């Protein structure tokens, strides 16, 4: 289970998510709005990683999953999207 108080697991998920670098933005969008595109990558990639880790969409087994996933998304945005 994804827990907000499990920093090592959250770090691993964040690292996995940042390595996917999904193509959420077109190259033109990436050049015009790199911060927005980075944040969108964090959102989609962390949500996908959490879904794979949990075996279901975060939140299906309780609010704590959603809160933990949002914390990982925030951590990704802070570490990956600060230019």
mmCIF file of C-alpha atoms in Angstrom:
data_model
loop_
_atom_site.group_PDB
_atom_site.id
_atom_site.type_symbol
_atom_site.label_atom_id
_atom_site.label_comp_id
_atom_site.label_asym_id
_atom_site.label_seq_id
_atom_site.Cartn_x
_atom_site.Cartn_y
_atom_site.Cartn_z
ATOM 1 C CA UNK A 1 0.000 0.000 0.000
ATOM 2 C CA UNK A 2 1.239 3.479 -0.818
ATOM 3 C CA UNK A 3 1.612 5.420 2.412
ATOM 4 C CA UNK A 4 2.406 9.070 2.892
ATOM 5 C CA UNK A 5 4.779 8.183 5.718
ATOM 6 C CA UNK A 6 6.869 5.782 3.618
ATOM 7 C CA UNK A 7 9.439 8.178 2.122
ATOM 8 C CA UNK A 8 11.623 5.514 0.497
ATOM 9 C CA UNK A 9 8.738 4.034 -1.465
ATOM 10 C CA UNK A 10 7.548 7.515 -2.435
ATOM 11 C CA UNK A 11 11.072 8.395 -3.590
ATOM 12 C CA UNK A 12 11.278 5.225 -5.699
ATOM 13 C CA UNK A 13 7.911 5.968 -7.303
ATOM 14 C CA UNK A 14 8.961 9.562 -7.964
ATOM 15 C CA UNK A 15 12.221 8.412 -9.573
ATOM 16 C CA UNK A 16 10.396 5.840 -11.678
ATOM 17 C CA UNK A 17 7.865 8.434 -12.763
ATOM 18 C CA UNK A 18 10.500 10.979 -13.717
ATOM 19 C CA UNK A 19 12.300 8.373 -15.826
ATOM 20 C CA UNK A 20 9.185 7.767 -17.960
ATOM 21 C CA UNK A 21 8.994 11.351 -19.212
ATOM 22 C CA UNK A 22 5.723 10.784 -20.999
ATOM 23 C CA UNK A 23 5.015 12.958 -24.012
ATOM 24 C CA UNK A 24 2.230 15.047 -22.512
ATOM 25 C CA UNK A 25 3.293 18.134 -24.469
ATOM 26 C CA UNK A 26 4.156 18.726 -28.086
ATOM 27 C CA UNK A 27 7.682 20.069 -28.699
ATOM 28 C CA UNK A 28 6.275 23.545 -29.365
ATOM 29 C CA UNK A 29 4.386 23.506 -26.071
ATOM 30 C CA UNK A 30 7.477 22.232 -24.269
ATOM 31 C CA UNK A 31 9.490 25.199 -25.526
ATOM 32 C CA UNK A 32 6.768 27.760 -24.791
ATOM 33 C CA UNK A 33 5.664 26.409 -21.394
ATOM 34 C CA UNK A 34 8.338 24.079 -19.967
ATOM 35 C CA UNK A 35 7.164 24.442 -16.353
ATOM 36 C CA UNK A 36 3.575 23.556 -17.217
ATOM 37 C CA UNK A 37 4.667 20.544 -19.246
ATOM 38 C CA UNK A 38 6.970 19.351 -16.473
ATOM 39 C CA UNK A 39 4.153 19.562 -13.930
ATOM 40 C CA UNK A 40 1.835 17.661 -16.268
ATOM 41 C CA UNK A 41 4.495 14.952 -16.680
ATOM 42 C CA UNK A 42 4.766 14.658 -12.906
ATOM 43 C CA UNK A 43 1.000 14.408 -12.536
ATOM 44 C CA UNK A 44 0.468 11.735 -15.192
ATOM 45 C CA UNK A 45 3.621 9.730 -14.541
ATOM 46 C CA UNK A 46 3.262 9.593 -10.748
ATOM 47 C CA UNK A 47 -0.411 8.684 -11.066
ATOM 48 C CA UNK A 48 0.517 5.866 -13.468
ATOM 49 C CA UNK A 49 3.333 4.649 -11.184
ATOM 50 C CA UNK A 50 0.993 4.678 -8.181
ATOM 51 C CA UNK A 51 -1.615 2.762 -10.169
ATOM 52 C CA UNK A 52 0.975 0.128 -11.055
ATOM 53 C CA UNK A 53 2.228 -0.050 -7.452
ATOM 54 C CA UNK A 54 -1.250 -0.321 -5.953
ATOM 55 C CA UNK A 55 -2.873 -2.413 -8.650
ATOM 56 C CA UNK A 56 -5.753 0.057 -8.863
ATOM 57 C CA UNK A 57 -6.421 3.778 -9.246
ATOM 58 C CA UNK A 58 -5.215 5.692 -6.164
ATOM 59 C CA UNK A 59 -8.150 6.330 -3.886
ATOM 60 C CA UNK A 60 -10.071 3.113 -4.472
ATOM 61 C CA UNK A 61 -8.895 1.803 -1.102
ATOM 62 C CA UNK A 62 -9.207 5.073 0.793
ATOM 63 C CA UNK A 63 -8.336 8.708 1.030
ATOM 64 C CA UNK A 64 -4.804 8.014 2.304
ATOM 65 C CA UNK A 65 -3.813 6.650 -1.111
ATOM 66 C CA UNK A 66 -4.932 9.859 -2.777
ATOM 67 C CA UNK A 67 -3.120 12.036 -0.256
ATOM 68 C CA UNK A 68 0.074 9.986 -0.550
ATOM 69 C CA UNK A 69 -0.061 10.147 -4.346
ATOM 70 C CA UNK A 70 -0.574 13.911 -4.263
ATOM 71 C CA UNK A 71 2.454 14.264 -1.965
ATOM 72 C CA UNK A 72 4.591 12.323 -4.436
ATOM 73 C CA UNK A 73 3.296 14.475 -7.305
ATOM 74 C CA UNK A 74 4.197 17.597 -5.329
ATOM 75 C CA UNK A 75 7.673 16.217 -4.543
ATOM 76 C CA UNK A 76 8.193 15.457 -8.229
ATOM 77 C CA UNK A 77 7.185 18.988 -9.184
ATOM 78 C CA UNK A 78 9.555 20.482 -6.624
ATOM 79 C CA UNK A 79 12.512 18.297 -7.575
ATOM 80 C CA UNK A 80 12.004 18.074 -11.341
ATOM 81 C CA UNK A 81 10.263 21.308 -12.344
ATOM 82 C CA UNK A 82 12.315 23.967 -10.588
ATOM 83 C CA UNK A 83 14.195 25.831 -13.287
#
